[in-house]
Coordinates of C-alpha atoms in Angstrom, one line a residue:
M7 CA 111.7 66.2 84.3
S8 CA 114.4 64.4 82.3
G9 CA 115.2 64.5 78.7
C10 CA 114.6 67.3 76.2
R11 CA 111.1 68.4 75.1
L12 CA 110.6 67.7 71.5
W13 CA 107.2 69.3 70.9
N14 CA 106.3 72.5 69.2
R15 CA 103.2 72.2 67.1
E16 CA 99.8 71.2 68.5
H17 CA 99.9 67.6 67.4
E18 CA 103.4 67.2 69.1
L19 CA 102.2 68.1 72.6
P20 CA 101.5 65.5 75.3
V21 CA 97.9 64.4 75.6
Y22 CA 97.3 66.5 78.7
L23 CA 98.4 69.6 76.8
A24 CA 96.9 69.0 73.4
N25 CA 93.6 70.6 72.5
P26 CA 90.5 68.3 72.8
V27 CA 89.3 66.8 69.6
T28 CA 86.0 68.7 69.9
S29 CA 87.7 72.1 70.2
H30 CA 88.9 74.3 67.4
Q31 CA 92.6 73.9 66.5
H32 CA 94.7 77.1 66.4
K33 CA 97.8 77.2 64.4
P34 CA 100.9 78.9 65.9
A35 CA 101.7 82.3 64.6
G36 CA 105.1 81.4 63.3
T37 CA 106.8 78.6 61.5
R38 CA 110.1 76.9 62.3
S39 CA 113.1 76.8 60.0
A40 CA 115.3 73.8 59.3
A41 CA 118.1 75.6 61.1
E42 CA 116.1 75.8 64.2
G43 CA 115.3 72.1 64.0
A44 CA 119.0 71.2 63.7
R45 CA 119.8 73.5 66.6
D46 CA 117.2 71.7 68.7
S47 CA 118.8 68.3 68.1
T48 CA 122.3 69.5 69.0
N49 CA 121.3 71.3 72.1
C50 CA 118.9 68.7 73.5
S51 CA 121.3 66.6 75.4
S52 CA 123.2 69.5 76.9
S53 CA 120.0 71.2 78.1
A54 CA 118.8 68.0 79.8
A55 CA 122.1 67.5 81.5
S56 CA 122.1 71.2 82.7
R57 CA 118.6 70.7 84.2
D58 CA 119.7 67.6 86.0
R59 CA 122.7 69.4 87.4
S60 CA 120.5 72.3 88.5
R61 CA 118.6 70.0 90.8
E62 CA 121.6 68.7 92.7
R63 CA 122.0 70.1 96.2
E64 CA 125.4 71.0 97.6
P65 CA 126.2 70.4 101.3
S66 CA 125.8 73.6 103.3
G67 CA 128.2 74.8 106.0
D68 CA 128.5 77.9 108.1
E69 CA 128.5 81.4 106.6
S70 CA 132.2 81.7 106.1
T71 CA 132.4 78.3 104.3
R72 CA 129.6 79.4 102.0
A73 CA 131.4 82.7 101.2
R74 CA 134.7 80.9 100.4
S75 CA 133.0 78.3 98.2
H76 CA 131.1 81.0 96.4
H77 CA 134.2 83.1 95.8
A78 CA 136.0 80.0 94.5
R79 CA 133.3 79.2 92.0
T80 CA 133.3 82.8 90.8
E81 CA 137.1 82.8 90.3
E82 CA 136.9 79.5 88.5
A83 CA 134.3 80.9 86.1
R84 CA 136.4 84.0 85.5
D85 CA 139.4 81.8 84.7
T86 CA 137.3 79.8 82.3
N87 CA 136.0 82.9 80.6
G88 CA 139.1 85.0 80.9
Q89 CA 139.0 86.1 77.3
S90 CA 136.0 88.3 78.0
E91 CA 137.4 90.1 81.0
R92 CA 138.6 92.9 78.7
L93 CA 136.0 93.7 76.1
L94 CA 135.5 96.4 73.5
I95 CA 132.1 96.9 72.0
K96 CA 132.5 98.9 68.8
G97 CA 130.1 100.6 66.4
G98 CA 126.9 100.5 68.6
R99 CA 124.3 103.1 69.5
V100 CA 124.4 103.5 73.3
V101 CA 120.8 103.8 74.6
N102 CA 120.2 105.0 78.1
D103 CA 116.9 106.2 79.6
D104 CA 117.6 109.8 78.9
Q105 CA 119.7 109.9 75.7
S106 CA 121.0 107.8 72.8
F107 CA 124.4 108.3 71.0
Y108 CA 126.9 106.4 69.0
A109 CA 129.9 105.3 71.0
D110 CA 132.3 102.5 71.8
V111 CA 132.2 100.8 75.2
Y112 CA 135.3 99.4 76.9
V113 CA 134.9 96.9 79.8
E114 CA 137.5 95.7 82.2
D115 CA 137.3 93.7 85.5
G116 CA 133.5 93.7 85.3
V117 CA 133.2 97.5 85.1
I118 CA 132.6 99.9 82.3
K119 CA 135.9 101.9 82.0
Q120 CA 135.4 104.0 78.9
V121 CA 132.5 105.2 76.8
G122 CA 133.2 107.3 73.7
E123 CA 134.8 107.4 70.3
N124 CA 138.4 106.5 69.3
L125 CA 139.1 104.9 72.7
V126 CA 142.6 104.0 73.6
V127 CA 142.6 100.5 75.1
P128 CA 145.4 98.0 76.0
G129 CA 146.3 95.0 73.9
G130 CA 144.7 91.6 74.1
V131 CA 141.2 93.0 74.2
R132 CA 138.3 91.1 72.6
V133 CA 136.5 93.3 70.1
V134 CA 132.8 92.8 69.5
E135 CA 131.2 94.6 66.5
A136 CA 127.7 96.0 67.3
D137 CA 127.1 97.0 63.7
G138 CA 125.0 99.9 64.6
R139 CA 122.6 98.0 66.8
M140 CA 121.5 99.2 70.2
V141 CA 123.8 98.8 73.2
I142 CA 121.6 99.0 76.3
P143 CA 122.0 98.3 80.0
G144 CA 121.1 94.8 81.1
G145 CA 117.5 94.3 82.1
I146 CA 116.4 94.1 85.8
D147 CA 113.5 91.9 86.6
T148 CA 111.9 93.0 89.8
N149 CA 109.5 90.2 90.4
T150 CA 110.6 86.5 90.3
C151 CA 109.8 83.6 92.6
L152 CA 112.5 81.0 91.8
N153 CA 112.5 79.3 95.2
K154 CA 108.9 79.6 96.3
A155 CA 107.6 76.1 97.2
Y156 CA 103.9 75.2 97.0
L157 CA 103.0 72.6 99.6
E158 CA 106.7 71.8 100.0
S159 CA 107.0 71.3 96.2
P160 CA 109.6 73.7 94.6
P161 CA 109.1 75.3 91.2
V162 CA 110.7 73.6 88.2
D163 CA 112.7 76.7 87.5
D164 CA 115.1 77.2 90.4
F165 CA 117.7 80.0 90.7
Y166 CA 120.0 78.3 88.1
Q167 CA 117.4 77.5 85.5
G168 CA 115.6 80.8 86.1
T169 CA 118.7 83.0 85.8
K170 CA 119.7 81.1 82.6
A171 CA 116.3 82.1 81.2
A172 CA 116.9 85.7 82.3
L173 CA 120.2 86.0 80.6
A174 CA 118.8 84.5 77.4
G175 CA 116.2 87.2 77.3
G176 CA 118.6 90.1 78.1
T177 CA 118.0 90.4 81.8
T178 CA 121.2 90.5 83.8
M179 CA 119.8 91.0 87.3
I180 CA 116.7 89.7 89.2
I181 CA 115.1 90.6 92.5
D182 CA 113.5 87.5 93.9
H183 CA 110.8 87.2 96.6
V184 CA 111.7 85.6 99.9
T185 CA 108.4 84.1 101.0
P186 CA 108.4 83.1 104.7
Q187 CA 105.4 81.2 106.1
P188 CA 103.4 82.6 109.0
G189 CA 105.2 81.9 112.3
T190 CA 108.6 81.6 110.8
S191 CA 111.6 83.9 111.2
L192 CA 112.0 86.5 108.4
L193 CA 115.8 86.6 109.1
Q194 CA 116.2 82.9 109.1
V195 CA 114.3 82.3 105.9
F196 CA 116.1 85.2 104.2
E197 CA 119.5 83.6 105.0
Q198 CA 118.3 80.2 103.7
W199 CA 117.1 82.0 100.5
Q200 CA 120.5 83.7 100.1
E201 CA 122.4 80.5 100.6
V202 CA 120.5 78.7 97.8
A203 CA 120.8 81.7 95.5
D204 CA 124.6 82.0 96.1
R205 CA 125.0 78.4 95.0
K206 CA 122.9 78.5 91.9
C207 CA 122.5 82.0 90.4
C208 CA 124.4 82.7 87.2
C209 CA 123.6 86.5 87.2
D210 CA 123.5 89.1 89.9
Y211 CA 120.5 89.1 92.2
S212 CA 118.9 90.8 95.1
L213 CA 115.9 90.0 97.3
H214 CA 112.6 91.3 98.5
V215 CA 111.3 89.9 101.7
D216 CA 107.5 89.2 102.0
I217 CA 105.9 89.9 105.4
P218 CA 103.3 87.1 106.1
Q219 CA 102.0 88.6 109.4
W220 CA 102.4 91.8 111.4
D221 CA 103.3 91.8 115.1
E222 CA 105.9 93.3 117.4
G223 CA 108.4 90.5 116.9
V224 CA 108.6 91.3 113.2
K225 CA 109.9 94.8 113.7
D226 CA 113.2 93.8 115.2
E227 CA 113.9 91.5 112.2
L228 CA 113.0 94.2 109.7
E229 CA 115.5 96.6 111.3
V230 CA 118.2 94.0 111.0
L231 CA 117.3 93.2 107.4
V232 CA 117.5 96.9 106.4
Q233 CA 120.5 98.0 108.4
E234 CA 122.7 94.9 108.2
K235 CA 121.5 92.7 105.3
G236 CA 121.1 95.2 102.5
I237 CA 117.3 94.8 102.0
N238 CA 115.2 97.9 101.3
S239 CA 111.9 96.4 100.0
F240 CA 109.2 94.4 101.7
Q241 CA 105.9 93.0 100.4
V242 CA 102.7 93.1 102.3
F243 CA 99.4 91.4 101.3
M244 CA 95.8 92.6 101.1
A245 CA 94.7 89.2 99.8
Y246 CA 95.0 85.5 100.9
K247 CA 92.5 85.7 103.8
D248 CA 93.5 83.8 107.0
L249 CA 97.0 83.3 105.6
F250 CA 98.9 86.4 104.6
Q251 CA 96.3 89.1 104.5
M252 CA 96.7 92.2 106.7
T253 CA 93.9 94.4 108.1
D254 CA 93.9 98.1 107.3
T255 CA 95.1 98.8 110.8
Q256 CA 98.0 96.4 110.3
L257 CA 98.8 98.0 106.9
Y258 CA 98.8 101.4 108.5
E259 CA 101.3 100.3 111.2
A260 CA 103.5 98.4 108.7
F261 CA 103.6 101.4 106.3
S262 CA 104.5 103.8 109.1
F263 CA 107.3 101.5 110.4
L264 CA 108.8 100.7 107.0
S265 CA 108.7 104.3 106.0
D266 CA 110.7 105.2 109.1
L267 CA 113.3 102.5 108.0
G268 CA 113.5 104.0 104.5
A269 CA 112.1 100.9 102.8
V270 CA 109.9 100.6 99.7
V271 CA 106.6 98.9 100.5
L272 CA 105.5 96.5 97.9
V273 CA 101.7 95.7 97.9
H274 CA 99.9 92.7 96.5
A275 CA 96.6 94.6 96.1
E276 CA 93.4 92.5 96.1
N277 CA 90.4 92.6 98.4
G278 CA 90.9 89.3 100.2
D279 CA 87.7 89.4 102.2
L280 CA 85.5 89.6 99.1
I281 CA 87.6 87.1 97.2
A282 CA 87.0 84.6 100.0
Q283 CA 83.3 85.1 99.7
E284 CA 83.3 84.9 95.9
Q285 CA 85.4 81.7 95.9
K286 CA 82.9 80.1 98.3
K287 CA 80.0 81.1 96.1
I288 CA 81.7 80.0 92.8
L289 CA 82.5 76.6 94.3
E290 CA 78.9 76.2 95.6
M291 CA 77.7 76.8 92.0
G292 CA 79.7 73.7 90.9
I293 CA 82.5 75.7 89.1
T294 CA 85.8 74.0 90.0
G295 CA 87.9 74.6 87.0
P296 CA 90.4 77.4 86.2
E297 CA 87.6 79.7 85.0
G298 CA 86.6 80.0 88.6
H299 CA 89.8 81.9 89.3
P300 CA 89.0 85.1 87.4
L301 CA 85.3 84.8 88.2
S302 CA 86.1 84.9 91.9
R303 CA 88.6 87.7 91.5
P304 CA 87.0 90.4 89.3
E305 CA 89.2 93.4 88.5
E306 CA 87.0 95.7 90.7
L307 CA 88.5 93.9 93.7
E308 CA 92.0 94.7 92.4
A309 CA 91.2 98.4 91.7
E310 CA 89.6 98.9 95.1
A311 CA 92.6 97.5 96.9
V312 CA 95.0 99.6 94.9
F313 CA 93.0 102.7 95.9
R314 CA 93.0 101.7 99.5
A315 CA 96.7 100.9 99.6
I316 CA 97.5 104.3 98.0
T317 CA 95.2 106.0 100.5
I318 CA 97.0 104.4 103.5
G319 CA 100.3 105.3 102.0
N320 CA 99.3 108.9 101.7
R321 CA 98.2 109.1 105.3
V322 CA 101.5 108.0 106.6
N323 CA 103.6 109.6 103.8
C324 CA 105.1 106.3 102.6
P325 CA 106.1 105.4 99.0
V326 CA 103.9 102.5 97.7
Y327 CA 104.9 100.1 94.9
I328 CA 101.9 98.2 93.5
T329 CA 103.1 94.8 92.2
R330 CA 101.3 92.8 89.6
V331 CA 99.1 95.5 87.9
M332 CA 96.9 93.2 85.8
S333 CA 93.8 95.2 84.9
K334 CA 92.8 98.4 83.2
S335 CA 90.8 99.7 86.2
A336 CA 93.7 99.0 88.6
A337 CA 96.1 100.8 86.3
D338 CA 93.8 103.7 85.9
T339 CA 93.4 104.1 89.6
L340 CA 97.1 104.2 90.1
T341 CA 97.5 106.7 87.2
Q342 CA 94.9 109.1 88.7
A343 CA 96.7 108.9 92.0
R344 CA 100.1 109.7 90.5
R345 CA 98.6 112.7 88.7
K346 CA 97.4 114.0 92.0
G347 CA 101.0 113.8 93.3
C348 CA 100.9 110.5 95.2
V349 CA 104.2 108.7 95.5
V350 CA 103.2 105.4 94.0
F351 CA 104.8 103.1 91.4
G352 CA 103.2 100.4 89.2
E353 CA 104.5 97.1 87.9
P354 CA 102.6 95.1 85.2
L355 CA 103.8 91.6 84.4
T356 CA 104.9 90.0 81.2
A357 CA 101.7 88.0 81.0
S358 CA 99.5 91.0 81.4
L359 CA 101.3 92.8 78.7
A360 CA 101.3 89.9 76.2
T361 CA 98.1 87.9 76.6
D362 CA 94.7 88.0 78.3
G363 CA 92.4 86.0 80.5
S364 CA 90.4 84.4 77.7
H365 CA 92.6 81.3 78.2
Y366 CA 90.9 80.5 81.5
W367 CA 88.0 79.2 79.4
N368 CA 90.2 76.9 77.3
R369 CA 88.6 73.5 76.9
N370 CA 92.0 72.0 77.8
W371 CA 92.4 72.1 81.6
A372 CA 96.2 72.1 81.6
K373 CA 96.4 75.1 79.3
A374 CA 93.8 77.0 81.3
A375 CA 95.6 76.2 84.6
A376 CA 98.9 77.3 83.2
C377 CA 97.6 80.9 83.2
V378 CA 96.5 80.9 86.8
T379 CA 98.2 83.7 88.7
S380 CA 97.0 86.5 91.0
P381 CA 95.6 89.0 90.3
P382 CA 94.3 87.0 87.3
L383 CA 94.8 88.0 83.7
S384 CA 92.0 90.3 82.6
P385 CA 89.5 88.7 80.2
D386 CA 89.3 92.1 78.5
P387 CA 91.4 91.6 75.3
T388 CA 92.3 95.4 75.2
T389 CA 94.1 95.3 78.5
P390 CA 97.6 94.6 77.2
Q391 CA 97.6 97.5 74.8
H392 CA 96.2 99.8 77.5
L393 CA 99.0 98.8 79.9
H394 CA 101.6 99.4 77.2
T395 CA 100.2 102.9 76.7
L396 CA 100.5 103.7 80.3
L397 CA 104.1 102.4 80.3
A398 CA 104.9 104.5 77.3
C399 CA 103.7 107.7 78.9
G400 CA 105.3 107.0 82.3
D401 CA 102.1 106.3 84.3
L402 CA 103.4 102.7 84.9
Q403 CA 107.1 102.5 85.7
V404 CA 108.5 99.0 85.8
V405 CA 108.0 95.7 84.0
G406 CA 108.4 92.5 86.1
S407 CA 107.9 88.9 84.9
G408 CA 106.3 87.3 88.0
H409 CA 108.1 84.2 86.9
C410 CA 107.0 81.3 89.1
A411 CA 107.1 78.1 87.1
Y412 CA 105.1 75.1 88.3
S413 CA 104.7 72.0 86.1
T414 CA 101.4 70.8 84.8
A415 CA 101.5 68.0 87.4
Q416 CA 102.0 70.5 90.2
K417 CA 99.1 72.6 88.8
A418 CA 97.0 69.5 88.8
I419 CA 97.0 69.6 92.6
G420 CA 93.9 71.9 92.1
K421 CA 92.3 69.8 89.3
D422 CA 89.1 69.5 91.4
N423 CA 89.3 72.9 93.1
F424 CA 90.6 76.0 91.4
T425 CA 91.6 77.6 94.7
L426 CA 94.3 74.9 95.1
I427 CA 96.0 75.5 91.8
P428 CA 99.5 76.8 92.4
E429 CA 99.7 80.4 91.1
G430 CA 102.4 81.4 88.7
T431 CA 103.3 81.8 85.0
N432 CA 106.5 82.0 83.0
G433 CA 107.8 85.3 81.5
L434 CA 111.4 85.9 82.6
E435 CA 112.9 85.1 79.2
E436 CA 110.1 86.8 77.2
R437 CA 109.8 90.0 79.3
M438 CA 112.0 92.5 77.4
G439 CA 111.1 91.1 74.0
F440 CA 107.3 91.6 74.4
V441 CA 107.8 95.2 75.7
W442 CA 109.8 96.0 72.5
D443 CA 107.4 94.1 70.2
R444 CA 104.1 95.5 71.6
A445 CA 105.2 99.1 72.3
A446 CA 108.6 100.2 70.9
A447 CA 108.3 98.4 67.5
L448 CA 104.9 100.0 67.0
G449 CA 106.1 103.5 67.7
K450 CA 104.1 103.8 71.0
M451 CA 107.3 103.9 73.1
D452 CA 110.7 105.2 72.2
E453 CA 113.9 103.3 72.8
N454 CA 114.8 105.4 75.8
Q455 CA 111.6 104.6 77.6
F456 CA 112.1 101.0 76.7
V457 CA 115.4 101.1 78.6
A458 CA 113.6 102.9 81.5
V459 CA 110.8 100.4 82.0
T460 CA 113.0 97.3 81.6
S461 CA 116.0 98.4 83.6
T462 CA 116.7 102.0 84.7
N463 CA 113.5 102.8 86.7
A464 CA 113.9 99.6 88.7
A465 CA 117.5 100.5 89.5
K466 CA 116.4 103.9 90.7
I467 CA 113.4 102.8 92.7
F468 CA 115.4 100.1 94.6
N469 CA 118.6 102.1 95.0
L470 CA 120.8 100.2 92.5
Y471 CA 121.4 103.2 90.2
P472 CA 123.8 104.1 88.6
R473 CA 125.6 100.8 89.4
K474 CA 122.9 99.1 87.5
G475 CA 120.5 100.4 84.8
R476 CA 123.0 102.6 82.9
I477 CA 125.8 102.5 80.3
A478 CA 128.3 104.9 81.9
V479 CA 131.8 104.9 83.2
G480 CA 131.9 103.2 86.6
S481 CA 128.7 101.2 86.1
D482 CA 128.7 97.4 86.2
A483 CA 129.4 95.8 82.9
D484 CA 125.9 94.3 82.4
I485 CA 125.3 95.1 78.8
V486 CA 123.0 93.9 76.0
I487 CA 123.4 94.3 72.3
W488 CA 119.8 94.4 71.1
D489 CA 118.6 93.7 67.6
P490 CA 115.3 95.6 67.2
D491 CA 114.4 93.9 63.9
R492 CA 115.0 90.2 64.4
I493 CA 111.9 88.1 64.9
K494 CA 111.6 85.2 67.3
T495 CA 108.9 82.7 67.6
I496 CA 108.1 81.7 71.3
T497 CA 108.1 78.0 71.9
A498 CA 108.7 75.7 74.8
K499 CA 111.0 73.7 72.7
L500 CA 113.7 76.4 72.5
Q501 CA 113.2 78.1 75.8
Q502 CA 115.6 77.9 78.8
S503 CA 112.8 77.4 81.3
A504 CA 112.2 73.8 82.4
L505 CA 108.4 74.2 81.9
E506 CA 106.8 71.8 79.4
Y507 CA 104.3 74.5 78.3
N508 CA 104.8 78.2 77.5
I509 CA 101.7 80.4 77.9
F510 CA 103.0 82.4 74.9
E511 CA 103.4 79.4 72.7
G512 CA 103.5 80.2 69.0
M513 CA 103.6 84.0 69.4
E514 CA 106.0 86.0 67.3
C515 CA 108.1 88.6 69.0
R516 CA 110.2 91.3 67.2
G517 CA 113.3 92.4 69.1
V518 CA 115.8 90.1 70.7
P519 CA 119.2 90.2 72.4
V520 CA 122.1 89.0 70.2
L521 CA 124.8 89.3 72.8
V522 CA 124.6 89.6 76.6
V523 CA 127.4 90.6 78.9
S524 CA 127.1 89.9 82.7
Q525 CA 129.8 91.1 85.1
G526 CA 132.0 91.9 82.1
R527 CA 131.8 88.4 80.6
V528 CA 130.0 87.3 77.5
V529 CA 127.4 84.9 78.7
Y530 CA 125.0 84.7 75.7
E531 CA 126.0 84.9 72.0
D532 CA 124.6 83.4 68.8
E533 CA 121.7 81.9 70.8
K534 CA 124.0 80.0 73.0
L535 CA 124.5 80.3 76.8
N536 CA 128.0 80.1 78.4
V537 CA 127.2 80.2 82.1
Q538 CA 128.1 78.5 85.3
Q539 CA 125.9 78.3 88.4
G540 CA 127.1 80.1 91.5
T541 CA 128.7 83.0 89.7
G542 CA 125.9 85.4 90.5
R543 CA 126.5 88.0 93.3
F544 CA 124.1 89.3 95.9
I545 CA 123.7 93.0 95.5
P546 CA 122.9 94.8 98.8
R547 CA 120.7 97.9 98.6
K548 CA 120.7 100.9 101.0
P549 CA 117.5 102.4 102.4
F550 CA 115.9 105.7 101.5
P551 CA 116.3 105.5 97.7
D552 CA 116.2 109.0 96.4
H553 CA 113.9 108.3 93.6
A554 CA 111.2 107.1 96.1
Y555 CA 112.0 109.2 99.1
Q556 CA 113.0 112.6 97.8
R557 CA 109.4 113.9 97.8
I558 CA 108.6 112.0 100.9
N559 CA 111.4 113.7 102.9
T560 CA 110.4 117.1 101.6
R561 CA 106.8 116.6 102.6
N562 CA 107.8 115.5 106.1
K563 CA 109.7 118.8 106.5
V564 CA 107.1 121.2 105.2
A565 CA 103.8 119.5 106.1
G566 CA 104.2 119.4 109.8
R567 CA 101.0 119.3 111.8
Q568 CA 100.6 122.0 114.5
A569 CA 97.8 122.7 116.9
V570 CA 95.8 126.0 116.6
S571 CA 96.6 128.6 119.2
R572 CA 93.4 129.8 120.8
G573 CA 91.9 131.0 124.1
V574 CA 90.5 128.8 126.8
Y575 CA 86.8 128.0 126.4
D576 CA 85.0 129.1 129.6
G577 CA 81.3 128.7 128.5
P578 CA 78.8 126.2 129.7
V579 CA 79.5 122.5 129.3
Y580 CA 76.7 119.9 129.0
D581 CA 76.7 117.6 132.0
V582 CA 76.7 114.0 130.6
P583 CA 75.1 111.6 133.0
S584 CA 77.5 108.9 134.1
T585 CA 75.4 106.0 133.2
P586 CA 76.9 102.6 132.3
K587 CA 77.2 101.9 128.6
Y588 CA 75.9 98.4 129.1
I589 CA 73.3 97.1 131.6
T590 CA 73.2 93.4 132.4
P591 CA 69.7 92.1 131.5
A592 CA 67.7 90.6 134.4
P593 CA 67.9 86.9 134.5
S594 CA 64.9 84.9 133.4
A595 CA 62.8 82.6 135.5
K596 CA 64.3 79.6 133.8
T597 CA 67.9 80.4 134.6
S598 CA 67.3 81.9 138.1
P599 CA 64.0 80.6 139.5
T600 CA 64.7 81.6 143.1
T601 CA 65.5 85.3 142.3
Q602 CA 62.6 87.6 143.1
Q603 CA 61.3 89.2 139.9
P604 CA 60.2 92.9 139.8
P605 CA 56.4 93.5 139.7
P606 CA 54.9 93.6 136.3
V607 CA 54.3 97.1 134.7
R608 CA 50.7 97.8 133.6
N609 CA 50.3 98.5 129.9
L610 CA 48.1 101.6 129.7
H611 CA 47.4 100.9 126.0
Q612 CA 45.5 97.8 127.1
S613 CA 43.3 99.7 129.8
N614 CA 39.5 99.1 129.7
F615 CA 38.9 102.8 130.5
S616 CA 37.0 104.5 127.6
L617 CA 35.7 108.1 126.9
S618 CA 33.1 106.8 124.4
G619 CA 29.4 107.3 125.2
A620 CA 27.5 109.9 127.3
Q621 CA 29.3 112.0 129.9
V622 CA 28.1 114.0 132.9
D623 CA 29.2 117.5 131.5
D624 CA 28.0 117.0 128.0
N625 CA 25.5 119.9 128.5
V626 CA 28.3 122.5 129.3
P627 CA 29.1 124.7 126.3
R628 CA 32.7 124.7 125.2
R629 CA 34.8 127.2 123.1
S630 CA 36.7 125.9 120.1
G631 CA 40.0 127.3 121.4
H632 CA 41.6 129.0 124.4
R633 CA 44.6 131.3 124.5
I634 CA 47.4 130.2 126.8
I635 CA 49.0 133.3 128.4
A636 CA 52.0 131.4 130.0
P637 CA 52.6 128.1 128.4
P638 CA 53.7 125.2 130.6
G639 CA 57.4 125.4 131.4
G640 CA 57.5 129.2 131.0
R641 CA 58.4 131.4 128.0
S642 CA 61.3 130.3 125.8
N643 CA 64.4 132.5 126.1
I644 CA 66.8 132.6 123.1
T645 CA 70.1 134.1 123.9
S646 CA 72.9 135.0 121.5
L647 CA 76.3 133.3 121.4
G648 CA 77.9 136.3 119.9

């Protein structure tokens, strides 16, 4: 896509995104100022050029060459932004997940060096006035798909465009999904993913690895990924029948093996068998549009799979992380399990927290298809507030974006069959803003819990804490100055994403980042980005994160299973006849005409013998009853087992 998008209002949209003439027109919630229009015209050409540059591929060499080129790009960026290497943030309220306090923060060489009042710092330091606003740790988005191709077609937001959107929204680290196809090497695809990310990311990143199939060959690669490559999280699928879906037996084996490695098991929880049947039925009914997506994936199928995944995790004592919690019933199932002591974590997405599934019935196909993701958005309009409530009280722990941006043309691959629509929505840039607007700004969630669900909990679960997710001495200088009162109107025209349509178009959001620091450098200020692709670092993660495995390890120690010591049973044992379980049926005359058949058995029910009519002894008197002294078979003898 070339050029800058210049549409914002309904009548400015392309024909395939504008509402049909026969449908009701909805006005956006917010209005645009003249200053915003002026900023659009000045930033248009640079944004288009940046998107064009993001699509250029650099030649790849061996691993050492890639490392040297990545180091060179990083050093070049640091030289360019050298003025921000020493930074003093003054007059802000530091907000962590457990406390808030007024303090200054001094940053040097990408690390927080001092936190407190009246700091003594060297000369030549850039001073940033926070003016009493919140100073929070940079956000961590645990669910992005920036390199996931659909039918060999990559998403429009790659690692460069996607991480730009992340930084503009206050997120300073992403964890992207590596998505190998069945039959491919996990290790090889991981290295390819890392190579692309090293070239393009402009913020720190790490990687989950999805497991498309379970067999003995996968185990060796999983060990290498955990022990040598710094990966401690893997996703398994209960959906996508005949492609990625695992059976319960395979899930049991995978959970057991990954638990021994100290990894966190991510689960895409939907009942794939029933979904396949529902999809077939919906298509046979002639429903081919995006509305078929939620109709074939009712939320009961999500809740059932969540319960099953937690049950399997409990049996093998493995921590379970449910990705993409999209419905009330799935969230409630997870909540009940946590209150019973299960080690399980839940991750709703930006889309499920900010909108609902009513859009699948939009008369405009492109707008309806833009919301297709799995599990689908719930048609229940009360779902977003319910999920925010569970986040606020700690029953759900992490907010991901699920950002996977496919253009309208790519979505149109499934214009005649909803099962072929590429799944994915935007949400990376809007993630933190909607959590503040829908929960913290309404008093449902305090500022500390806001930091927890957008940053700290993710850092703890995936063993990044306290390097990430905290404002403290020694932590990485990933810092956001957050304005809780500024209002922003969501529009595709001003977003960093290359998507031509934003599913949150026109929504107003209270709470925005006004300054973002990544690796000790100011990368976002006054609504302008100052980034360079290739400056992001891969952050390795060690296994056995304490936040996920502390209870697991304790249970393994105290809940050992032992046999009961008892005497040898010397009583009678029933003699089971050694008959074959299956007897081959006799061949028929048609198949074996020369084989001698057994003689037919007479059916006594068809005998012509009858007792009706006169008998020889009819004149002999008979008694109505006769006492039997010794019944046939002898008397019964009941003995005691005592």
